[in-house]
mmCIF file of C-alpha atoms in Angstrom:
data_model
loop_
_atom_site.group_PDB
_atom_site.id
_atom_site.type_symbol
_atom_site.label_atom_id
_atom_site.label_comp_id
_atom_site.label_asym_id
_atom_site.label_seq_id
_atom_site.Cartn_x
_atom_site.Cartn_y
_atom_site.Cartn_z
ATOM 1 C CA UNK A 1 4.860 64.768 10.038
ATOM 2 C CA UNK A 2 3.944 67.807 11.887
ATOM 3 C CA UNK A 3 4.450 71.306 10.328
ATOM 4 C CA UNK A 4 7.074 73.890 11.476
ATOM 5 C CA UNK A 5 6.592 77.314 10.856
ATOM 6 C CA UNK A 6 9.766 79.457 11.058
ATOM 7 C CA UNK A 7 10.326 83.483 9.726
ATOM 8 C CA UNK A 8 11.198 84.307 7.120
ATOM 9 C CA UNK A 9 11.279 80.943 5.157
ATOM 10 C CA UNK A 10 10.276 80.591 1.381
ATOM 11 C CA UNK A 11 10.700 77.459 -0.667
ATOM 12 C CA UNK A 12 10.186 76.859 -4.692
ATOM 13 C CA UNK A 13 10.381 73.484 -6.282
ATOM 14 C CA UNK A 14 13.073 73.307 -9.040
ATOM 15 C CA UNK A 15 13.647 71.357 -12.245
ATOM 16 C CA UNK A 16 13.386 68.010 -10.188
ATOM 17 C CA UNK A 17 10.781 68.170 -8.522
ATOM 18 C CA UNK A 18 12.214 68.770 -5.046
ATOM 19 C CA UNK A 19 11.204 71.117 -2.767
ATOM 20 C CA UNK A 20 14.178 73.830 -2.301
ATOM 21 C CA UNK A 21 14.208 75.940 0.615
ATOM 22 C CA UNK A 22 16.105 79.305 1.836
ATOM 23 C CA UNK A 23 16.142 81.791 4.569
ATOM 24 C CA UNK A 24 15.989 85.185 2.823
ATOM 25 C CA UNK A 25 14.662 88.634 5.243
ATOM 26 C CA UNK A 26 12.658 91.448 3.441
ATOM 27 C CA UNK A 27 14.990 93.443 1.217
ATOM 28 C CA UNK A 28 18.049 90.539 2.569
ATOM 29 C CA UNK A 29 19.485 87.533 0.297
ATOM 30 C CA UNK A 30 18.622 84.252 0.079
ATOM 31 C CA UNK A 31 20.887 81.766 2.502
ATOM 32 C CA UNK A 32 19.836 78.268 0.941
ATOM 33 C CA UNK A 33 18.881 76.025 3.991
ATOM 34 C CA UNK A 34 19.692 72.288 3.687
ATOM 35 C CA UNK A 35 17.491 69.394 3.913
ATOM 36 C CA UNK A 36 14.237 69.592 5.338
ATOM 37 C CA UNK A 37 12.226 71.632 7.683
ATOM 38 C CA UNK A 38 12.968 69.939 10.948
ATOM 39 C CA UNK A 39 15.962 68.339 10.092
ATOM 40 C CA UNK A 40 19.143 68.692 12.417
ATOM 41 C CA UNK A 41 20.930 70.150 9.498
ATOM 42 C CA UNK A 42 17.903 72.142 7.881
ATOM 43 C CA UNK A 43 17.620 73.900 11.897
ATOM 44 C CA UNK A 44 21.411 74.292 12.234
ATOM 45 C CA UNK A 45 21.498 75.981 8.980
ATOM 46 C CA UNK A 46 18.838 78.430 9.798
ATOM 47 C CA UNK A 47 20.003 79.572 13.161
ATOM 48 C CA UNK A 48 23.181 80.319 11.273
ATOM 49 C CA UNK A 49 21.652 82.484 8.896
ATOM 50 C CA UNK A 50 18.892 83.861 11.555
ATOM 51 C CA UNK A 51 22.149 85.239 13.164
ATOM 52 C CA UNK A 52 23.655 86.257 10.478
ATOM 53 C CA UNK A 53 26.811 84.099 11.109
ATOM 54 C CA UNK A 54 28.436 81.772 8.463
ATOM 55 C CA UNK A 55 26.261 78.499 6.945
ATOM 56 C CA UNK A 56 27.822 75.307 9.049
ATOM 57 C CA UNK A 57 30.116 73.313 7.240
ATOM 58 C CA UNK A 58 27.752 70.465 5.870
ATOM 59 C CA UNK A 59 28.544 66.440 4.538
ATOM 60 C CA UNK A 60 27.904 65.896 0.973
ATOM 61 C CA UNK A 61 24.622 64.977 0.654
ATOM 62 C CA UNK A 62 23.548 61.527 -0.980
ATOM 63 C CA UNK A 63 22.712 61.754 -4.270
ATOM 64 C CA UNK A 64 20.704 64.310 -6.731
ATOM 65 C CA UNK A 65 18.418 66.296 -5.307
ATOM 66 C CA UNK A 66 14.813 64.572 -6.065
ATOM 67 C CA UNK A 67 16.272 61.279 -6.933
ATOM 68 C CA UNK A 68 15.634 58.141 -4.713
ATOM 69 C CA UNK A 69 19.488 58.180 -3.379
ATOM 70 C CA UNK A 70 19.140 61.359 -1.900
ATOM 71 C CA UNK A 71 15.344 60.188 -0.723
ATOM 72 C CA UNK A 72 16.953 57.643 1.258
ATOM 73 C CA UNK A 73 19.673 59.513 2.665
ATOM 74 C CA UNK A 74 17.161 62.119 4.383
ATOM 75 C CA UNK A 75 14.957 58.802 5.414
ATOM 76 C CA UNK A 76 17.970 57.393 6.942
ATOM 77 C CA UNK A 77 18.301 60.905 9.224
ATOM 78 C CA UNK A 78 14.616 61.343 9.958
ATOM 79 C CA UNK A 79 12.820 60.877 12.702
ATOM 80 C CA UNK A 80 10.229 58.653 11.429
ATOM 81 C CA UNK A 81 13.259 55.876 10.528
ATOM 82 C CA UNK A 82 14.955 56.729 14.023
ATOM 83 C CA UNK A 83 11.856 56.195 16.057
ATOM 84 C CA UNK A 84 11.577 52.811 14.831
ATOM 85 C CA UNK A 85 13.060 49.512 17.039
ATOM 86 C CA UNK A 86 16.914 49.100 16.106
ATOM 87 C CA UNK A 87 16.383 45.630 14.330
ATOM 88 C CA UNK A 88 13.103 47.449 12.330
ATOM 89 C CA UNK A 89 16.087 50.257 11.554
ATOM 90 C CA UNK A 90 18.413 47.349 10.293
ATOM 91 C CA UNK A 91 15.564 45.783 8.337
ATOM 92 C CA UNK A 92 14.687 48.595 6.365
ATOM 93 C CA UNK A 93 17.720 49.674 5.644
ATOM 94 C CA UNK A 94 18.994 46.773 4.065
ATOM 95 C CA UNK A 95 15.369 46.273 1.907
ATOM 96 C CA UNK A 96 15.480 49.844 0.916
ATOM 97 C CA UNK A 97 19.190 49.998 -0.187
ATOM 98 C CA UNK A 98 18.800 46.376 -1.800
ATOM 99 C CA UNK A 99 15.772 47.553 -3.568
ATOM 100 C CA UNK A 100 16.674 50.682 -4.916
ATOM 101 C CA UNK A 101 19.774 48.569 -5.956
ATOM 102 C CA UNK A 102 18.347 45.661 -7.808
ATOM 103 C CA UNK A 103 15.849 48.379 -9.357
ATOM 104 C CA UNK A 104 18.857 50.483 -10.773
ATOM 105 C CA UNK A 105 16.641 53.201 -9.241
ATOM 106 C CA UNK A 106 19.186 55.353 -7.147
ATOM 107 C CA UNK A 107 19.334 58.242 -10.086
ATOM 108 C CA UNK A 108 15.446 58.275 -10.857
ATOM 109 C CA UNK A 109 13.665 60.618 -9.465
ATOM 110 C CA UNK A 110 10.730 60.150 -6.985
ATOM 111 C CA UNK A 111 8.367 62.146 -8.914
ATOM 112 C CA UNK A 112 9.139 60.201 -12.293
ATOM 113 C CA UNK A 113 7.704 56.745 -10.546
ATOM 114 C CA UNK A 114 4.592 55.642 -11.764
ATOM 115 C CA UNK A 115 2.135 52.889 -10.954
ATOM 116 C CA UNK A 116 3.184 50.462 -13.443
ATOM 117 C CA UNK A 117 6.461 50.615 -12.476
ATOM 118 C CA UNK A 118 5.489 49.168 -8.745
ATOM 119 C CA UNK A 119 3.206 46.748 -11.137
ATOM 120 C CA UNK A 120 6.167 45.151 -12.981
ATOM 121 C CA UNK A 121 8.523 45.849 -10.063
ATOM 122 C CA UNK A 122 6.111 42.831 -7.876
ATOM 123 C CA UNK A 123 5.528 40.932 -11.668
ATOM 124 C CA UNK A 124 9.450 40.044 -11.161
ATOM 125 C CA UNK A 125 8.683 38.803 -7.997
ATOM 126 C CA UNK A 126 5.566 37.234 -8.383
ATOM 127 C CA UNK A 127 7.182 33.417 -7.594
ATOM 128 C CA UNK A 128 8.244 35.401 -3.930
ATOM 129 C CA UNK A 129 4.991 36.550 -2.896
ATOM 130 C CA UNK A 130 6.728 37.858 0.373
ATOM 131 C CA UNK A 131 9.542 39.632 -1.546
ATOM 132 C CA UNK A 132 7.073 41.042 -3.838
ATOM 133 C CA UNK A 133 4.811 42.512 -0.864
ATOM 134 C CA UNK A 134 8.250 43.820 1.067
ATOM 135 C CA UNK A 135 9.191 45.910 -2.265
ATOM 136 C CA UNK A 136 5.347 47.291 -1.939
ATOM 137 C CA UNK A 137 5.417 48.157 1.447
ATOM 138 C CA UNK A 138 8.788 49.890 1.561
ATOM 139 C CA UNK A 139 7.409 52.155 -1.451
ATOM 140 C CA UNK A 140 4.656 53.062 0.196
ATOM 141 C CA UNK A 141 7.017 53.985 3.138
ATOM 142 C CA UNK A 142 9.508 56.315 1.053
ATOM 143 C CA UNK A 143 6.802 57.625 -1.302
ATOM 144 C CA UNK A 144 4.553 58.908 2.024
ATOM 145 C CA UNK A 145 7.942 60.014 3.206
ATOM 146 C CA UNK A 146 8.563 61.857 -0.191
ATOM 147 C CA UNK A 147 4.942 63.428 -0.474
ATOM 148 C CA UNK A 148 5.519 65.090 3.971
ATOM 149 C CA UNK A 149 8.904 66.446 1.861
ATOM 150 C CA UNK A 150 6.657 68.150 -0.559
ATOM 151 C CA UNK A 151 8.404 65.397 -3.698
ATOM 152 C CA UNK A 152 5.008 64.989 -4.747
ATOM 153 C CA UNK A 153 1.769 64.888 -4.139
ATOM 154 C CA UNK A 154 0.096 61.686 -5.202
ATOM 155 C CA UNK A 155 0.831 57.880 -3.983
ATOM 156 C CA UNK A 156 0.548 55.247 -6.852
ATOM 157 C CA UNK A 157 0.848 52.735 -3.811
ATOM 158 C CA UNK A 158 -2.402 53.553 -3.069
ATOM 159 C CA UNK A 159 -4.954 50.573 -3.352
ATOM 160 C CA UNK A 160 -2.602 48.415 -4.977
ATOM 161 C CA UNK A 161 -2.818 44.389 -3.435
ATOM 162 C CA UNK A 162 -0.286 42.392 -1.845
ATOM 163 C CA UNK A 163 0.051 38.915 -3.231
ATOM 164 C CA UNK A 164 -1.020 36.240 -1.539
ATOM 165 C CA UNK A 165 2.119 34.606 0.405
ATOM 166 C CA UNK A 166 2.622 30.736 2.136
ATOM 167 C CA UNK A 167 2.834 30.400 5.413
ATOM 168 C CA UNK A 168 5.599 28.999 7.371
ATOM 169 C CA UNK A 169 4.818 25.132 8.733
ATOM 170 C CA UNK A 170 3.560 24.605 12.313
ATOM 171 C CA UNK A 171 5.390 22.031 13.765
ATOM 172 C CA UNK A 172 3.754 18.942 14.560
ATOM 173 C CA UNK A 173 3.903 16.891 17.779
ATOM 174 C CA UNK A 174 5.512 13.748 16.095
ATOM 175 C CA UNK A 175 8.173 16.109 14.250
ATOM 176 C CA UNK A 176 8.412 17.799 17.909
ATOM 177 C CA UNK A 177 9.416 14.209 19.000
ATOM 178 C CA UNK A 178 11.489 13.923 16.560
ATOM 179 C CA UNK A 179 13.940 16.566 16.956
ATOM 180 C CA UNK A 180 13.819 15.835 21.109
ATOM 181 C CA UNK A 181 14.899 12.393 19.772
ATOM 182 C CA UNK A 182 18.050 13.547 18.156
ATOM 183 C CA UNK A 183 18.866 16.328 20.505
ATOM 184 C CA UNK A 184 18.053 15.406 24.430
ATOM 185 C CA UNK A 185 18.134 17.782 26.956
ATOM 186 C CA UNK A 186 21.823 18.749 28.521
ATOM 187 C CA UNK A 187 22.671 19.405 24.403
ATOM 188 C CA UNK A 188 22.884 22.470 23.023
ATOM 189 C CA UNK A 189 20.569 21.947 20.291
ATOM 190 C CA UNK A 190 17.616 20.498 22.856
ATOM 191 C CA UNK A 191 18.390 23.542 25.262
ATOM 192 C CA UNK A 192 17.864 26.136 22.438
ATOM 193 C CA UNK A 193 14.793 24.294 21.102
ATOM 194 C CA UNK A 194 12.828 24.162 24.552
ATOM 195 C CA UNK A 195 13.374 27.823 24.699
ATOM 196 C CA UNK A 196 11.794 28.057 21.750
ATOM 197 C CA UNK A 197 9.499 26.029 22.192
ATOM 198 C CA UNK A 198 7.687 26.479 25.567
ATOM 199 C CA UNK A 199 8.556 30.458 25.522
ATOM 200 C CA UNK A 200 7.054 30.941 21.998
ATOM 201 C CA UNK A 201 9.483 33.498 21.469
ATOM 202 C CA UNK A 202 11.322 34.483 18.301
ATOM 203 C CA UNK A 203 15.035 33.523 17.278
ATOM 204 C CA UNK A 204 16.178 37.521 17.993
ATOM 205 C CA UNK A 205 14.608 37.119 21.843
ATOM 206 C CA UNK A 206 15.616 33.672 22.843
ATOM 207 C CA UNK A 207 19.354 34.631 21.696
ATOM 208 C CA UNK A 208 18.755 37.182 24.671
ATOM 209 C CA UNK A 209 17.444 35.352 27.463
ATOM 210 C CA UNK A 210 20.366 34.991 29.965
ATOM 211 C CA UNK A 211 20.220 33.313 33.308
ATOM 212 C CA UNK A 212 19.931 36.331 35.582
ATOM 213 C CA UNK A 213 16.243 36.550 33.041
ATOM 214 C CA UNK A 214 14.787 33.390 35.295
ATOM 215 C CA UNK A 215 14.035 34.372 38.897
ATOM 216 C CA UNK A 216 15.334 32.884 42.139
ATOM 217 C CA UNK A 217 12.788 30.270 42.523
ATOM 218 C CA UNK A 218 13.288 29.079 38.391
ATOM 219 C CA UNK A 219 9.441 29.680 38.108
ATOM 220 C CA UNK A 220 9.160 32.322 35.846
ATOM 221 C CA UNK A 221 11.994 33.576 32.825
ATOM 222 C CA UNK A 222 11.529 37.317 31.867
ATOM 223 C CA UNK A 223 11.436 38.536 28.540
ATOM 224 C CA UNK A 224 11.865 42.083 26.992
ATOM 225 C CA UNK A 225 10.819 41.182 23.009
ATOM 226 C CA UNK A 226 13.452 42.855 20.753
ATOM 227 C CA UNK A 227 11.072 43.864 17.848
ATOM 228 C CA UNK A 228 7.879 45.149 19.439
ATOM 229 C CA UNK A 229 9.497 45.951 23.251
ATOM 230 C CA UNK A 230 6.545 43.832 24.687
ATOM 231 C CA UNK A 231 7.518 42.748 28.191
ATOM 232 C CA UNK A 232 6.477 38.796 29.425
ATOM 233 C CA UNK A 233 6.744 37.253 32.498
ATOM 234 C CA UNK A 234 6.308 33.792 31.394
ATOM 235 C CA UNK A 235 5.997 30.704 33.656
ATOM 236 C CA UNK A 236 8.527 28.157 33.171
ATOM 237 C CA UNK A 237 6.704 24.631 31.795
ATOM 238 C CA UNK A 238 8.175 21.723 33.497
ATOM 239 C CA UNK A 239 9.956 20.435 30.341
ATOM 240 C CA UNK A 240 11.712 23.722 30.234
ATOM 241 C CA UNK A 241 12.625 23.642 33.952
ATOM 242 C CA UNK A 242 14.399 19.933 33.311
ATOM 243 C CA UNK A 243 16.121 21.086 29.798
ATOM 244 C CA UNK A 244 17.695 24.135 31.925
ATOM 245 C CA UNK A 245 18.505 22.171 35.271
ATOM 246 C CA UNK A 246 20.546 19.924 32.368
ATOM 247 C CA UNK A 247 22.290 22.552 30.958
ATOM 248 C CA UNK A 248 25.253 24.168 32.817
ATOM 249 C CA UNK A 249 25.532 27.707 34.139
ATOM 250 C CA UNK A 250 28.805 28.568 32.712
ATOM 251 C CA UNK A 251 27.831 31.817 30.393
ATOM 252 C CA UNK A 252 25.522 34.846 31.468
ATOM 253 C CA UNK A 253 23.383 34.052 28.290
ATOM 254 C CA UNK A 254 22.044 30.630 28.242
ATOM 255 C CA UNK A 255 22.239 29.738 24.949
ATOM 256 C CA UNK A 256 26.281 30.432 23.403
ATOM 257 C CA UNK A 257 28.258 29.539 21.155
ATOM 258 C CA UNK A 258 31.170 27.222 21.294
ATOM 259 C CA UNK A 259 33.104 30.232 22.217
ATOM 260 C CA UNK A 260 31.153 31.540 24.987
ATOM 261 C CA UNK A 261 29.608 34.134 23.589
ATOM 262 C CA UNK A 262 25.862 35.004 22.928
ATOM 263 C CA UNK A 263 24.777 33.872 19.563
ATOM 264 C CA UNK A 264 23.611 36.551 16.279
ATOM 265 C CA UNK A 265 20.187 35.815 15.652
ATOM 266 C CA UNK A 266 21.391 35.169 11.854
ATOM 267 C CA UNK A 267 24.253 32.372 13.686
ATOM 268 C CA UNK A 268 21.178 30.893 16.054
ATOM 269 C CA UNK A 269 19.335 30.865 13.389
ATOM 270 C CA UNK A 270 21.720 28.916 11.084
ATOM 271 C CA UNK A 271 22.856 26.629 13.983
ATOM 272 C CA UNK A 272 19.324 25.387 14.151
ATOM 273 C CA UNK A 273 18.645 25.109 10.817
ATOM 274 C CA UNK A 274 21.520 22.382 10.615
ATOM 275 C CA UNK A 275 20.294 21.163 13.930
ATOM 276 C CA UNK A 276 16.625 20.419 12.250
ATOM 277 C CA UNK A 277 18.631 19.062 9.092
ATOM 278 C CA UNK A 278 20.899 16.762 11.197
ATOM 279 C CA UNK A 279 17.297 15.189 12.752
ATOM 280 C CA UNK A 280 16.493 14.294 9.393
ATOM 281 C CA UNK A 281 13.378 16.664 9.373
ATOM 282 C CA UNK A 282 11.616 17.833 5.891
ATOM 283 C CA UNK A 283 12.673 21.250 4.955
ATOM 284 C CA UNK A 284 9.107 22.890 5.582
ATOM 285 C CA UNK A 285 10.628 22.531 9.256
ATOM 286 C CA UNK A 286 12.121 25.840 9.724
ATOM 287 C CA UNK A 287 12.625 27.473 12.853
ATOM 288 C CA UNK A 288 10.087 29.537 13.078
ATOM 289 C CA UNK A 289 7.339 26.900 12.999
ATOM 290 C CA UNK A 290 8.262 26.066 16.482
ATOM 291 C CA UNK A 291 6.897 29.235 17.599
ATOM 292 C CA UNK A 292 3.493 28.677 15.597
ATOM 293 C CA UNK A 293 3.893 25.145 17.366
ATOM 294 C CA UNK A 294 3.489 27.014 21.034
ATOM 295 C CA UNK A 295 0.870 28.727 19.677
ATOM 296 C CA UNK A 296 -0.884 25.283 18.272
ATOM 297 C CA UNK A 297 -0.346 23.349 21.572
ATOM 298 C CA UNK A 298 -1.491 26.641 24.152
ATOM 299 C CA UNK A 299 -4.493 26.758 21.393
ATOM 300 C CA UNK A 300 -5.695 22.768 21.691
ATOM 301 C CA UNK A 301 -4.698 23.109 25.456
ATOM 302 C CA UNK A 302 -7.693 25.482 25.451
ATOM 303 C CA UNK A 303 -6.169 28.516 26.213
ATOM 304 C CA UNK A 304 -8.361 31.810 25.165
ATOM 305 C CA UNK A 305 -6.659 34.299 22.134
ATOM 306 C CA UNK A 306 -5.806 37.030 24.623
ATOM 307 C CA UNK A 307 -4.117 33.838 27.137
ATOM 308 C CA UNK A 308 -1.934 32.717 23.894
ATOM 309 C CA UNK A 309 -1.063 35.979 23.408
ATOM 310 C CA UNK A 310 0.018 36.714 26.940
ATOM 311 C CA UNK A 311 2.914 33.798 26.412
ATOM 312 C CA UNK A 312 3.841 34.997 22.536
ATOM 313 C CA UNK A 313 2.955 38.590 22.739
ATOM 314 C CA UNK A 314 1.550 38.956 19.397
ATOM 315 C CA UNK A 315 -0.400 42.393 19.220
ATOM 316 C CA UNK A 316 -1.848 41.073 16.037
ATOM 317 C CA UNK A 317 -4.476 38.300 17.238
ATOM 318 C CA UNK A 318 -5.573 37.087 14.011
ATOM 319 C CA UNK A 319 -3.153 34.171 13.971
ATOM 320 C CA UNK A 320 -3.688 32.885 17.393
ATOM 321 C CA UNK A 321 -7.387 33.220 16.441
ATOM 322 C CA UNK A 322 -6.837 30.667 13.357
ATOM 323 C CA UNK A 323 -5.553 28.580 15.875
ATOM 324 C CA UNK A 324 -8.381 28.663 18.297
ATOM 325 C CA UNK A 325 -10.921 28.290 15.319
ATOM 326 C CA UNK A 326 -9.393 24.900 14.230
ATOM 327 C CA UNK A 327 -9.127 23.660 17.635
ATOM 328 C CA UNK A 328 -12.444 24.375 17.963
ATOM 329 C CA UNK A 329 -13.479 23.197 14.658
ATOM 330 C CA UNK A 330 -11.922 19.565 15.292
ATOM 331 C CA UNK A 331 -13.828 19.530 18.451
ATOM 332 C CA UNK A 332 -16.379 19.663 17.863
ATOM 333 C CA UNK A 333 -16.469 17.790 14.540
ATOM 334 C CA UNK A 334 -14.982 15.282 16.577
ATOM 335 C CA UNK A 335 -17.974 15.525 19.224
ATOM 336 C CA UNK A 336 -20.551 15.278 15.813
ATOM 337 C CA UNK A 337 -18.921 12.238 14.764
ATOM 338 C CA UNK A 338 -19.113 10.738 18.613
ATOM 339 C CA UNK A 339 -23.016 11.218 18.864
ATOM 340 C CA UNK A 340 -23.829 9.502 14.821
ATOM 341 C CA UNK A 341 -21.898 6.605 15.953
ATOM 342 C CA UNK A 342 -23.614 6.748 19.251
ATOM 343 C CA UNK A 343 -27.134 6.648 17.838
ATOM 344 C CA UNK A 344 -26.049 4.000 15.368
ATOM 345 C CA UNK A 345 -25.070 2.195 17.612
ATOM 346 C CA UNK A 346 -28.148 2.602 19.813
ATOM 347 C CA UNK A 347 -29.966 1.692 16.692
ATOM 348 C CA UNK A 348 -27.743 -1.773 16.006
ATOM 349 C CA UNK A 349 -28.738 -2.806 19.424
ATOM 350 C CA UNK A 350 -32.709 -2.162 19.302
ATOM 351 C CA UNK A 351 -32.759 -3.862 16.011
ATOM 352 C CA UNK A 352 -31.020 -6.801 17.429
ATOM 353 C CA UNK A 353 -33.132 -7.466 20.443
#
């Protein structure tokens, strides 16, 4: 967070840690400015007094001043949360809130929160690896955020480990077959999952893609990825072309619900979970492994990383580069085991004549 330096600002920290500052000329009084420096309110608040007009009329702030309630509450309004991608914004919000709920936390102050309390904090959540790392990284988020408000000035994130998490199931081709079994093309369930499927795409985009997405020739379908803004032009595979010229054009989005309207990502989400249920699939089939599955098959197809990556549009490569690795891997393994049998072979048949 950059620094703003305004006249005839002074600041103490009081009983709670917090940062308090005021607007007070040489000989003048001291106007009490809200917020932080920066802040719409904090600004509005010290052209008032810079004038020498009346303080605006202000909301209640959230909480006690140094206390994780009202951290969150000038997180909430800062830029660094309102730069983010909207479904990032929704996502944080609801960990952060949920957090400092389940934590009883709201009332503590930020200063008061030590290292072992993170410690035990992940100990409770030590059979949820991935709920245990989310309650890491959104402390480090609020604590950096607390330490640019002048809170504090140490991080006891700093250095500690995320636990080691599972990963989610890549599909395989015979569990592939298996849900095209149940759910043929011109259903909604098969149109959803070959959008999945040969886009690589994530629940949040496919629920997106409408037909006016697919050009005039039905070559290419254009996609605009919700959580990183990446933009793909991505050719249409020929089993996608037949699942689409089998599935009506009566909605602008092409996957709806029985309503006509364009699916939540939660509802697609839960539609297709009872869709890969209803094919009698094992639960480590979740929807998500279908897009490790595109991945998987563009990998063994012998696309490169950066070629994957151009249909998926992950910015981090190291997963696609797994991918590559074991395709590689089996192979040529499978090549090593060609040439012993070869030369054993070679071997049978010179011993025999």
């Amino acid at each position: 967070m950059s620094r703003i330096r305004l006249p005839y600002i002074d600041h103490f920290k009081d009983r709670h840690g917090t940062t308090r500052y005021y607007f007070r000329r040489p000989g003048g009084k001291r106007t009490p400015l809200p917020g932080y420096p920066g802040s719409d309110e904090f600004m509005r608040a010290y052209a008032a007094a810079e004038a020498n007009e009346p303080p605006p009329e202000t909301s209640k702030e959230r909480g006690q001043p140094g206390t994780f309630d009202r951290l969150l509450g000038l997180y909430f309004a800062s830029v660094d949360y309102k730069r983010l991608k909207a479904p990032t914004q929704r996502a944080y919000r609801l960990a952060m809130e949920k957090l400092v709920r389940d934590e009883k936390i709201g009332h503590r102050t930020v200063s008061g929160l030590k290292r072992e309390h993170i410690k035990t904090m992940m100990a409770d959540r030590v059979d949820r690896p991935a709920a245990a790392n989310g309650v890491l990284k959104k402390l480090r988020i609020l604590i950096k955020f607390a330490i640019d408000l002048g809170w504090r000035q140490d991080d006891p994130t700093i250095a500690m480990r995320k636990l080691k998490e599972g990963e989610h199931h890549t599909w395989t081709d015979e569990e592939i077959a298996v849900f095209e079994a149940k759910w043929p093309n011109g259903t909604l369930q098969g149109t959803a999952f070959a959008l999945l499927l040969f886009t690589g795409q994530r629940l949040s985009d496919v629920v997106r893609m409408s037909w006016r997405d697919v050009d005039g020739a039905g070559t290419v379908i254009q996609v605009t990825q919700e959580k990183t803004g990446t933009k793909l032009w991505i050719p249409l595979h020929p089993d996608l072309t037949g699942a689409l010229a089998a599935w009506p054009k009566t909605h602008f989005a092409l996957v709806t619900t029985a309503y006509g309207e364009p699916f939540t990502a939660k509802g697609f989400g839960n539609k297709m979970a009872d869709a890969i249920a209803a094919a009698g699939l094992p639960d480590r089939c979740v929807t998500h492994g279908i897009r490790k599955a595109a991945a998987r098959r563009l990998a063994e197809a012998g696309c490169t990383t950066h070629q994957v990556a151009s249909i998926t549009g992950h910015k981090s490569l190291a997963e696609i580069e797994r991918y590559t690795r074991e395709v590689n891997q089996r192979t040529t393994a499978g090549a090593a085991i060609l040439k012993i049998a070869s030369r054993k072979r070679k071997e049978d048949e010179q011993g025999g004549s």
